[in-house]
CSV table of C-alpha atoms (C1' of nucleotides) in Angstrom, one decimal:
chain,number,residue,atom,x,y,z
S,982,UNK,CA,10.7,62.2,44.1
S,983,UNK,CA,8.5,60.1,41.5
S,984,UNK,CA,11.3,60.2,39.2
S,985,UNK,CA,14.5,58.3,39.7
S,986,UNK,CA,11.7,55.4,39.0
S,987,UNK,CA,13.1,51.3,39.1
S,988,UNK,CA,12.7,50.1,35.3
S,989,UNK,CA,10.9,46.3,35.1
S,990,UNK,CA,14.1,45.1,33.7
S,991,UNK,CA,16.6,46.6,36.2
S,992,UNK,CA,14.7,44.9,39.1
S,993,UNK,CA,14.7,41.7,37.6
S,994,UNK,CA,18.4,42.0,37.6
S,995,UNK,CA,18.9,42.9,40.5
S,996,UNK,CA,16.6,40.6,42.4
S,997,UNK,CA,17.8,37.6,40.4
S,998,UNK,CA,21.4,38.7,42.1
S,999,UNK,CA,20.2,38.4,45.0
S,1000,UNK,CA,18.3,35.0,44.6
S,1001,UNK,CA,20.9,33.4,43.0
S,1002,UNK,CA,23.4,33.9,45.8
S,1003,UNK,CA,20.7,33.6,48.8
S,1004,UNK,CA,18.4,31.2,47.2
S,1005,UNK,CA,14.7,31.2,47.2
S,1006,UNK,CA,14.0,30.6,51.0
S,1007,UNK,CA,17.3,32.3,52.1
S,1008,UNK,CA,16.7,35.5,50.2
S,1009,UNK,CA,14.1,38.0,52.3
S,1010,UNK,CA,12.5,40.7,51.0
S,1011,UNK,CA,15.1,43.3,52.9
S,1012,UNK,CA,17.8,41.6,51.2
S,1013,UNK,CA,15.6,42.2,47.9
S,1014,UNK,CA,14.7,45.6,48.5
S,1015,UNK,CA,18.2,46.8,49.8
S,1016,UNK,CA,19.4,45.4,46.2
S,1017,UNK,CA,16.8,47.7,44.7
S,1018,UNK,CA,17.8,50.6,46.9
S,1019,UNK,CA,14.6,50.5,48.2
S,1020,UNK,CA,13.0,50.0,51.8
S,1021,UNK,CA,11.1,46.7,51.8
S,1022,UNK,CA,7.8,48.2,52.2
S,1023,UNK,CA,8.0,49.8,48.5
S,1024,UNK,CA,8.6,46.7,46.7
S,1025,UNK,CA,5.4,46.3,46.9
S,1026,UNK,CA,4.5,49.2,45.0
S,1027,UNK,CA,6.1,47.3,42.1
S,1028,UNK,CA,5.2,43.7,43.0
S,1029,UNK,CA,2.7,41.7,44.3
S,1030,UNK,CA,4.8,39.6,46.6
S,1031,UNK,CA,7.7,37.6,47.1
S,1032,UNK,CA,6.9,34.6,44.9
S,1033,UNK,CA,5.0,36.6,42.2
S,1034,UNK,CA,8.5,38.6,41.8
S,1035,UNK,CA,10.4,35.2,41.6
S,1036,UNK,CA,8.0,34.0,39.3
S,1037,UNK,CA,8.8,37.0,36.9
S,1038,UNK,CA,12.4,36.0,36.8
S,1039,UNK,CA,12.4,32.7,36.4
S,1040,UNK,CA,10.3,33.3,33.5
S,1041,UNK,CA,11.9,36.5,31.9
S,1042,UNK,CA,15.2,34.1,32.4
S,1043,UNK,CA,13.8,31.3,30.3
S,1044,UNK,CA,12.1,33.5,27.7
S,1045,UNK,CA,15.9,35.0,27.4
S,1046,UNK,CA,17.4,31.6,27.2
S,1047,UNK,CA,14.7,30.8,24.6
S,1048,UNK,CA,14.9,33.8,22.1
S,1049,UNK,CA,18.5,34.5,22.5
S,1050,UNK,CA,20.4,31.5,23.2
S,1051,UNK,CA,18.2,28.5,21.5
S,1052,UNK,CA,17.0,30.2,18.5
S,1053,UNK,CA,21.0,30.0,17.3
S,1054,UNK,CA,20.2,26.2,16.5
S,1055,UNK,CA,17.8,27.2,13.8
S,1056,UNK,CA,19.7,30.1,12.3
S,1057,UNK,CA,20.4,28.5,8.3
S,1058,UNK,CA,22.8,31.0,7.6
S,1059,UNK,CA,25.0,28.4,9.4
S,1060,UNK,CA,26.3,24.8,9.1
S,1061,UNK,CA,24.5,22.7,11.8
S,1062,UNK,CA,28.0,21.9,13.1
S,1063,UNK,CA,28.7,26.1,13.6
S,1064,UNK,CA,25.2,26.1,15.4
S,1065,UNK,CA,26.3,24.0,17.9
S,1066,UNK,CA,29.4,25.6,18.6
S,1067,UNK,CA,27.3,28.6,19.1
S,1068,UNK,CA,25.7,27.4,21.5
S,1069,UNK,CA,28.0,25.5,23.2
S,1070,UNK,CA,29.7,29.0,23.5
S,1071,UNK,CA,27.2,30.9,24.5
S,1072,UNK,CA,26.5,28.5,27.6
S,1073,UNK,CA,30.0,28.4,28.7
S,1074,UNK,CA,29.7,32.2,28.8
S,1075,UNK,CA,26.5,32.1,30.9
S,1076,UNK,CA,27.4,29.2,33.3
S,1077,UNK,CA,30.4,30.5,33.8
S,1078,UNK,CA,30.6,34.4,33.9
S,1079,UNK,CA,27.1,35.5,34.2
S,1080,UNK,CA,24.3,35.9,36.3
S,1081,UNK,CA,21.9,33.3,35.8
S,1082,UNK,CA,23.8,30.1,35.1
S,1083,UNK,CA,22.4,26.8,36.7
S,1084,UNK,CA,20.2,28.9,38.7
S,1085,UNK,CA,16.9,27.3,37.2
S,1086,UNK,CA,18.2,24.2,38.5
S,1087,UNK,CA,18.9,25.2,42.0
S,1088,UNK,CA,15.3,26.7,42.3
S,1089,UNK,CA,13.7,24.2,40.9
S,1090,UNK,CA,15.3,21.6,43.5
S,1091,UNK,CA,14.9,23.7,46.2
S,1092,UNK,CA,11.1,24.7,45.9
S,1093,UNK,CA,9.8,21.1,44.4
S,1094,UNK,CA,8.4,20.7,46.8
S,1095,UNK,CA,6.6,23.6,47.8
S,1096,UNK,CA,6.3,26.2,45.3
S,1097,UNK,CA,5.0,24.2,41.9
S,1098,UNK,CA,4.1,27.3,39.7
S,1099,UNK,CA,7.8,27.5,39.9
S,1100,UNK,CA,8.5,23.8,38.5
S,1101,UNK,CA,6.3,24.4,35.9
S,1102,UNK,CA,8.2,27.5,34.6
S,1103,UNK,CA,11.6,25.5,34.8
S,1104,UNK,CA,10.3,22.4,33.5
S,1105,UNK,CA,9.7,23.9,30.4
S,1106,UNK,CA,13.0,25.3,30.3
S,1107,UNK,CA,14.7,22.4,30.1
S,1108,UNK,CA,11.5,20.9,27.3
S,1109,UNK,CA,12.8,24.1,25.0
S,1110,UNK,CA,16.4,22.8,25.5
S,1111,UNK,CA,16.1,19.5,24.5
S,1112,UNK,CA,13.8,19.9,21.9
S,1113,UNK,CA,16.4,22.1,20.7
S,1114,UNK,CA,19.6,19.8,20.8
S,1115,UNK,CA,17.0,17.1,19.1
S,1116,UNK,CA,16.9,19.2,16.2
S,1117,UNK,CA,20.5,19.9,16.1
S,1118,UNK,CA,21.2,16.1,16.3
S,1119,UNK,CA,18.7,15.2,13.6
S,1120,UNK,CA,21.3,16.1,11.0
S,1121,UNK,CA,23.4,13.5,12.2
S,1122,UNK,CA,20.6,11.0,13.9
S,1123,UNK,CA,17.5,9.7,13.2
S,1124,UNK,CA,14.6,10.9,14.9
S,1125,UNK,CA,14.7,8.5,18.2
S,1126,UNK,CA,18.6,8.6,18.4
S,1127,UNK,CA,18.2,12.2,18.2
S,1128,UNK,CA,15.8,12.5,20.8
S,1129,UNK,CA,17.5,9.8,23.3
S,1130,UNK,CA,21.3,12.1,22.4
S,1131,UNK,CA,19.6,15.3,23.1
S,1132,UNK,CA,18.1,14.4,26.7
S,1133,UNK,CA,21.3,12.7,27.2
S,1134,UNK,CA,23.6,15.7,26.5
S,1135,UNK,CA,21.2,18.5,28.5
S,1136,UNK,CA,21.8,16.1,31.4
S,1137,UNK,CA,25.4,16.0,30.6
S,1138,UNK,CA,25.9,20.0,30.3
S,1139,UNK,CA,24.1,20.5,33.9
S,1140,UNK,CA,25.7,17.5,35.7
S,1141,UNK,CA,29.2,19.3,34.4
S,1142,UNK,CA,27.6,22.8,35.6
S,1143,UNK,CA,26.7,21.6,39.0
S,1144,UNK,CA,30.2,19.6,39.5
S,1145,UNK,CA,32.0,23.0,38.4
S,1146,UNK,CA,29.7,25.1,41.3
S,1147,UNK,CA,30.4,22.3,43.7
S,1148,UNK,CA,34.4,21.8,43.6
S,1149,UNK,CA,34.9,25.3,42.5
S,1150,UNK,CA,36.5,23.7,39.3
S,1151,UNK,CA,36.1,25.8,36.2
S,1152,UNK,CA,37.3,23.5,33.9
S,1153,UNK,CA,34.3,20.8,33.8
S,1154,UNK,CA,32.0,22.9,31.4
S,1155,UNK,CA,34.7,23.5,28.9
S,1156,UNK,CA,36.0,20.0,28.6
S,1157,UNK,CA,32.4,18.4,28.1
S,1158,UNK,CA,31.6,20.8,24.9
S,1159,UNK,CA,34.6,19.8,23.9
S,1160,UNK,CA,33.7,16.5,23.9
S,1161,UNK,CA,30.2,17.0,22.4
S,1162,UNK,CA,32.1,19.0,19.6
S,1163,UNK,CA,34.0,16.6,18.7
S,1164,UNK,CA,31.6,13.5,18.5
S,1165,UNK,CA,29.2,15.8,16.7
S,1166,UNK,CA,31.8,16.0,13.6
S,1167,UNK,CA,32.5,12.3,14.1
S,1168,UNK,CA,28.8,11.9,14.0
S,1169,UNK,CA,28.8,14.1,10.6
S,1170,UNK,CA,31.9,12.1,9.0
S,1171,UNK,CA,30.2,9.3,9.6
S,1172,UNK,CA,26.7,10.6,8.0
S,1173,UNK,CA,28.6,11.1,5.3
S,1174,UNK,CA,30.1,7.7,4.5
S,1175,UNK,CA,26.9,5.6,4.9
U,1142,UNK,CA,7.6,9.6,80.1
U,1143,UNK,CA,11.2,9.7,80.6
U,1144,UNK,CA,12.3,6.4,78.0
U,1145,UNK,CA,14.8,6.9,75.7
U,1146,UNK,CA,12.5,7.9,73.0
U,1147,UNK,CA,14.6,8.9,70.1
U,1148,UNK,CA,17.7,7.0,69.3
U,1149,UNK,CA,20.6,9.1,67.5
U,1150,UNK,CA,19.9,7.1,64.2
U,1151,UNK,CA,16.3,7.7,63.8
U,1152,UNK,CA,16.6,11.1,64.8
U,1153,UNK,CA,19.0,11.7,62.2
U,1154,UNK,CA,16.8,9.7,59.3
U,1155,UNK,CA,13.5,11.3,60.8
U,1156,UNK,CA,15.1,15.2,60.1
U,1157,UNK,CA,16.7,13.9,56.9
U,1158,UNK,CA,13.3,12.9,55.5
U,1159,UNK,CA,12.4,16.7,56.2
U,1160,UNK,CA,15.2,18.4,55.1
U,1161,UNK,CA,14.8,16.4,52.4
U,1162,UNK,CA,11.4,17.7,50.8
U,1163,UNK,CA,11.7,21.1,52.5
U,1164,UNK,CA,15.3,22.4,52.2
U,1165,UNK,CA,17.5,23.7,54.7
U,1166,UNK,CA,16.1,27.4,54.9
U,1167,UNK,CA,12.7,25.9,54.6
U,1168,UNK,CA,12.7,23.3,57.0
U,1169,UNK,CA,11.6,24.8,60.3
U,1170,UNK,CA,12.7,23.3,63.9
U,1171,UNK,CA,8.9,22.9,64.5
U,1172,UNK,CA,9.3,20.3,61.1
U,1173,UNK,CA,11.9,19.0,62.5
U,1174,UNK,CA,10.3,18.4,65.8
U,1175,UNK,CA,7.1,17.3,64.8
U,1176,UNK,CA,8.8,14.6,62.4
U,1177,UNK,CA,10.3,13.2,65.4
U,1178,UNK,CA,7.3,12.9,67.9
U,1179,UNK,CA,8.4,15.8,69.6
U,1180,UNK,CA,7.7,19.4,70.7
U,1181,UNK,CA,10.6,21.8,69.6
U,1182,UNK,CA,11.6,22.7,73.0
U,1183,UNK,CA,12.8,19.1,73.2
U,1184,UNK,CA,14.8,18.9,70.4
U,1185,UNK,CA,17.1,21.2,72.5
U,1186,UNK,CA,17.7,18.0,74.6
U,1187,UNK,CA,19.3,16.2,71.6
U,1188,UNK,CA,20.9,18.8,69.6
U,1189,UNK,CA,23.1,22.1,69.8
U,1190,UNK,CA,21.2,24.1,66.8
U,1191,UNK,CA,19.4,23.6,63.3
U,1192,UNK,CA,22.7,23.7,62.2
U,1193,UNK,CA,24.8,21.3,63.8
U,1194,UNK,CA,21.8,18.9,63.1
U,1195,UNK,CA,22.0,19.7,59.3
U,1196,UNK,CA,25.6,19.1,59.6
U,1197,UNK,CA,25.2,15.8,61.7
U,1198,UNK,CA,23.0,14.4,58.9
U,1199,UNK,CA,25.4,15.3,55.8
U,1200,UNK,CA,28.3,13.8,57.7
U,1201,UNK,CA,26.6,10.4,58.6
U,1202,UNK,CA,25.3,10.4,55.5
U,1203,UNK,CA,28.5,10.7,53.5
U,1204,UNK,CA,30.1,8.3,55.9
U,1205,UNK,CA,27.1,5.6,54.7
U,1206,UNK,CA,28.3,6.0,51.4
U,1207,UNK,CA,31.9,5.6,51.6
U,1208,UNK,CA,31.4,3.1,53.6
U,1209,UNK,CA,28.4,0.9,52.7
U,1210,UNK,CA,28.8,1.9,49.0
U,1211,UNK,CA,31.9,3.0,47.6
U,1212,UNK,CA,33.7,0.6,49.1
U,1213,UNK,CA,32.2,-2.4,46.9
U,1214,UNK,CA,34.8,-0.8,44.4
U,1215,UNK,CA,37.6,-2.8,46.1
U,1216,UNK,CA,35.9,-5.8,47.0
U,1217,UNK,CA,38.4,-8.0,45.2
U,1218,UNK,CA,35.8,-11.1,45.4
U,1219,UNK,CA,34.6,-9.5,42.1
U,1220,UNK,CA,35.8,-8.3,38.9
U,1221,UNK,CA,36.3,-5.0,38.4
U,1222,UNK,CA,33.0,-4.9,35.9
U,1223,UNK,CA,31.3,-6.9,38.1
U,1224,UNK,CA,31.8,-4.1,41.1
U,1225,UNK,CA,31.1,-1.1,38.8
U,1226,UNK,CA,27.6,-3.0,38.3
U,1227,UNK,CA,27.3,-3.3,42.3
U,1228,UNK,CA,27.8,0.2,42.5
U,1229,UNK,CA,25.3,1.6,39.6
U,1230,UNK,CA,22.8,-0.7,41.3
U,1231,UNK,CA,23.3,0.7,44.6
U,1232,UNK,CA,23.1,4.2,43.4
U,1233,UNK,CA,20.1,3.6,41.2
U,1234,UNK,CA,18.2,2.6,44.4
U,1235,UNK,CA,19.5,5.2,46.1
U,1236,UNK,CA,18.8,7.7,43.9
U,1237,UNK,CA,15.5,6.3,42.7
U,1238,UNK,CA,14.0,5.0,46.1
U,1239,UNK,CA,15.7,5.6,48.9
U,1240,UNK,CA,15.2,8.8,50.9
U,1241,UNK,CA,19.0,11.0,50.9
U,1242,UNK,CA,19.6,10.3,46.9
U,1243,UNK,CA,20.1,13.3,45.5
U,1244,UNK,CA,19.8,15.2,48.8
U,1245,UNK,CA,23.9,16.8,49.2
U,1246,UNK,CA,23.7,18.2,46.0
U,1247,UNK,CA,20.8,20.3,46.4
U,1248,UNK,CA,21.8,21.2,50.1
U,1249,UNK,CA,25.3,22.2,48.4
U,1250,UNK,CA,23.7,24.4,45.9
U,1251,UNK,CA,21.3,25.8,48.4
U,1252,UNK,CA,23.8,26.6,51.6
U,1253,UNK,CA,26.8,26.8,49.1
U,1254,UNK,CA,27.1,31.0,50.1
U,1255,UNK,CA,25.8,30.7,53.7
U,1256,UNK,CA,27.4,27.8,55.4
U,1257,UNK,CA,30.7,26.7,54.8
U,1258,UNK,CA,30.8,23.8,57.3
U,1259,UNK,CA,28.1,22.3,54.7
U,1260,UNK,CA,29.8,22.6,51.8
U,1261,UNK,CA,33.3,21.1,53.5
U,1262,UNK,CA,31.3,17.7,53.8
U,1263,UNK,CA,29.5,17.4,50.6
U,1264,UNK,CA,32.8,18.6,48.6
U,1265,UNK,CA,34.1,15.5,50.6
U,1266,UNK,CA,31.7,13.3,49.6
U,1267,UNK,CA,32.2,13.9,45.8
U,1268,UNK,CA,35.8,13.9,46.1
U,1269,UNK,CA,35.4,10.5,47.7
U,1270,UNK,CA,33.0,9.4,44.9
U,1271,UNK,CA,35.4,10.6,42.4
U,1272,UNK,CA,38.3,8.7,43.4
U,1273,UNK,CA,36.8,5.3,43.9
U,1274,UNK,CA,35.3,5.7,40.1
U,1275,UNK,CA,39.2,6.3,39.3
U,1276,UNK,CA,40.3,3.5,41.0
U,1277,UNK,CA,37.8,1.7,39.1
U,1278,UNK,CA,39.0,2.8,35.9
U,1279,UNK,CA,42.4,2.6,36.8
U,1280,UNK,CA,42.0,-1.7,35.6
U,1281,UNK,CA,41.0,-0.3,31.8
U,1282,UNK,CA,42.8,3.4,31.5
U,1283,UNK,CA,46.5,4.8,32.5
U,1284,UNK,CA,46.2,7.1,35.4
U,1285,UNK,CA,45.4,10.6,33.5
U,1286,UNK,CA,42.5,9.5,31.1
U,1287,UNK,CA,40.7,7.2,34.3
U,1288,UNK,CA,41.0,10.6,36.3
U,1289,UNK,CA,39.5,12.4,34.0
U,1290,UNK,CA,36.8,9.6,33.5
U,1291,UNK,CA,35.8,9.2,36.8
U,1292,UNK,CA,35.2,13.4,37.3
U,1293,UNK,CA,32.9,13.0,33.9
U,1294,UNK,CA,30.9,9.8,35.1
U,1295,UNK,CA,30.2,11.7,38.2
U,1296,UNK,CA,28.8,14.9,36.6
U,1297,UNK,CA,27.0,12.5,34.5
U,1298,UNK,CA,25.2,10.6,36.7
U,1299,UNK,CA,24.4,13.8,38.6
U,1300,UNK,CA,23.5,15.3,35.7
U,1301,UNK,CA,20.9,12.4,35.3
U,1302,UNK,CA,19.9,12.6,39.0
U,1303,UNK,CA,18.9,16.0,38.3
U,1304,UNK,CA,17.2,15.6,35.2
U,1305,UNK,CA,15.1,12.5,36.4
U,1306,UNK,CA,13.9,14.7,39.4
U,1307,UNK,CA,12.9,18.2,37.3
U,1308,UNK,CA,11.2,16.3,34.4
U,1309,UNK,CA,9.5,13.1,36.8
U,1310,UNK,CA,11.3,10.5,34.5
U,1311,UNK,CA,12.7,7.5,36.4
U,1312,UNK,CA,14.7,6.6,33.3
U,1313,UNK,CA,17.2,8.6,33.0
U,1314,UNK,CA,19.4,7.1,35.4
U,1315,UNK,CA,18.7,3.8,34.4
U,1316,UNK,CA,19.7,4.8,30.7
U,1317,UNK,CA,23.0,6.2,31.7
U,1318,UNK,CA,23.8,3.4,34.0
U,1319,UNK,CA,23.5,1.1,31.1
U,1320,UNK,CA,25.6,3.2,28.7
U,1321,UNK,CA,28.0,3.1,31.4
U,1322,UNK,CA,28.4,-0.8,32.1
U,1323,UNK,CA,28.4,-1.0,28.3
U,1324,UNK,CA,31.4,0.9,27.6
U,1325,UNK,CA,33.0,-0.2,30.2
U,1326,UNK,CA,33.3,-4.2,28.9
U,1327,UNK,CA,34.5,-2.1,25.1
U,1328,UNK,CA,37.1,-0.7,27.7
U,1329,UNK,CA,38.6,-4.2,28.7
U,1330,UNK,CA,38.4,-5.4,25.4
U,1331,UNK,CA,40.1,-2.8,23.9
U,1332,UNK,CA,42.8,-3.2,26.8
U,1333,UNK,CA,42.9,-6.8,26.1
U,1334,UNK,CA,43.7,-6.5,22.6
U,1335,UNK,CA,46.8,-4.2,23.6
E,450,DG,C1',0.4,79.3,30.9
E,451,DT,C1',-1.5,78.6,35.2
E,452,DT,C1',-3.5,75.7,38.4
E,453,DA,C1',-5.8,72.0,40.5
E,454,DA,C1',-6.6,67.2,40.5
E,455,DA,C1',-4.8,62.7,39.8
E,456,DT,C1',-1.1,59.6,39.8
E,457,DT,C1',3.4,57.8,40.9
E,458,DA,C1',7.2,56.7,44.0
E,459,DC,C1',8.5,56.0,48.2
E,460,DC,C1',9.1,56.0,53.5
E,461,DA,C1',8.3,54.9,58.3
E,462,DA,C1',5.9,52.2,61.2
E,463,DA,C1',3.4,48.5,62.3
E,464,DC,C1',0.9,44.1,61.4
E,465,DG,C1',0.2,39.1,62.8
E,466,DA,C1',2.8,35.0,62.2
E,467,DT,C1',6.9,32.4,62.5
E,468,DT,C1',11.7,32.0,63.3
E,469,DG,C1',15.6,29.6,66.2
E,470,DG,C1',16.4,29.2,70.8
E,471,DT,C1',16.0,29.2,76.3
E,472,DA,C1',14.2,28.4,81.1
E,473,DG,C1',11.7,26.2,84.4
E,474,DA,C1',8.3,23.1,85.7
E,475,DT,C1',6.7,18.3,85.2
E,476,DT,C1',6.9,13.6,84.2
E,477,DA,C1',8.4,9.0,84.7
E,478,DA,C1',12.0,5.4,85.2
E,479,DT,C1',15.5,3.8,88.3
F,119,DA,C1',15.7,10.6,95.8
F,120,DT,C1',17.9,11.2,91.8
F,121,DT,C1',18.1,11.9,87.1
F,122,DA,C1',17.0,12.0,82.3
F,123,DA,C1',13.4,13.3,79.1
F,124,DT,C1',9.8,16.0,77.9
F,125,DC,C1',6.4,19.8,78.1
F,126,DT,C1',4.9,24.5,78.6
F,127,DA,C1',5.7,29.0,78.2
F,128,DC,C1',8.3,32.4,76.6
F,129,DC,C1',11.9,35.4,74.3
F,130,DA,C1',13.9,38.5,70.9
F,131,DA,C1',14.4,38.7,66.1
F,132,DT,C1',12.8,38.3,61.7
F,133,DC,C1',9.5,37.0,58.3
F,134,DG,C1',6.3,38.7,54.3
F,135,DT,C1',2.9,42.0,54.0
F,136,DT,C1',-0.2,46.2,54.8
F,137,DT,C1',-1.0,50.7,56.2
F,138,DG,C1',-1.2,55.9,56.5
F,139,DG,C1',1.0,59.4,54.8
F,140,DT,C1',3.9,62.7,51.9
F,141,DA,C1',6.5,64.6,48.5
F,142,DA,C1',7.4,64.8,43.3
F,143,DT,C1',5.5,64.4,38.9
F,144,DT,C1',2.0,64.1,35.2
F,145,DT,C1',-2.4,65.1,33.5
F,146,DA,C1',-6.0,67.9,32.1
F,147,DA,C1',-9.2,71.8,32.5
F,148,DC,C1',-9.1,76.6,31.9
DNA sequence: GTTAAATTACCAAACGATTGGTAGATTAAT
DNA sequence: ATTAATCTACCAATCGTTTGGTAATTTAAC
């Protein structure tokens, strides 16, 4: 019976599930442990409590974002232009398909409030994003357009994101990296010329 | 001690102020009751549930805004820059000042897989939104690219919203605003030219 | 290789606190 | 005296968390 043991990873998962659909406040620890196939009292052999475990996934979730999905922007076996098409990729298929999405955003929203280790853990997030489009853009900016662009288009990306969730419209995402695509080469052509 | 205490309208901008802050799943009635000078019990006397309260709040809200806000966009005293202006002004004090700014978003993303009735109301309210930015547009772009316009100036000021409240910087609703009003008066001229 | 001790994984039950909600008594204005 | 508004007291359910206990497994001494 101290075999069929619940590796770190798969409970992450499979709490994050459940918080995403339920929220931080609307998701119990019976919804959490039933996900895990556990009763609730044995979560606790594996975590300290509710917020702790939260606090793990919000973090594993941005350390993912950070190592897998941002680190394309500095990867020089491709043209700045290819990096951001990457990436633009790679977001559509996580806002759209995958667990995870904008749920840094709703948590962050919903526990401002209340919970701050939380903010602090999302904030940063969104720092690593930006700083990330600002390098991106400094091919085709100078430093302060760059920056200004970057915060600009973050902003952009979630406001699309959240309007998709909301009207159940999955077009939103795809249009606005289209968009951004497109001015980033009209950015480049006219890099080019000067 | 039997004087009309509570009027419908404070009630409903004394529990908005808590829902606010707290959330739906963590605002609790003794919150709710305490905000309003009362005991819980006697709550009961002026609502049905936590939930047709919630639901009273997002309605009247949404009815402010179409009508104390939206509707400047066809108040034809003013040119149609002049009433995209009111409007960005509005909504930057709303967002940055008032109390309810940001608020349906964040109760949509919360409730958005627990109560429907919620979600009806707040989809309504960005529909709403949407379509007087359209109309708007409609003076500077043919019917298909205003549209599409007006669903993009809404994620994007949400979008800002959003990021002004995660990262604590009050300017990122007052940048996009501006970018906004700018290419708005490019729109006309362009149109003049025509 | 056997065996006993230590550890791991989990359950069932219960904890005190809090949840949304109800009933009946009490208060105060008309 | 009537009635509306409020309080007090309470309910059943659920909350996050702790407990006592029990198998299964791993470790380590022989």
């Amino acid at each position: 019976m101290a075999k069929p043991k619940l590796d770190r990873k798969t409970l992450l998962r499979n709490s994050l599930s459940v918080f995403k659909t339920m929220g931080y406040n609307g998701t119990s620890m019976n919804d959490l442990a039933k996900a895990n196939g556990l009763l609730k009292g044995s979560m606790y052999h594996y975590i300290e409590s509710k917020e702790s475990l939260m606090l793990e996934v919000l973090t594993a979730l941005r350390d993912h974002y950070v190592s897998r999905v941002f680190n394309k922007a500095f990867d020089e076996t491709l043209q700045p232009y290819q990096r951001l098409k990457e990436l633009a990729l790679r977001a559509e298929e996580i806002f759209v398909f995958e667990e995870g999405g904008d749920f840094l955003v709703n948590i962050g929203l919903e526990t401002k409030n209340s919970v701050p280790a939380f903010t602090q853990v999302i904030k940063s997030f969104f720092q690593e994003w930006i700083n990330t489009m600002k390098y991106l853009y400094s091919f085709v900016l100078d430093e302060a357009d760059a920056k200004e662009k970057a915060e600009f288009i973050v902003a952009e990306i979630e406001g699309s994101v959240l309007m998709m969730k909301l009207l159940d419209d999955v077009n939103y995402l795809h249009r606005t990296n289209e968009r951004l695509l497109k001015e980033y080469k009209e950015l480049e052509r006219q890099k080019v010329y000067k």
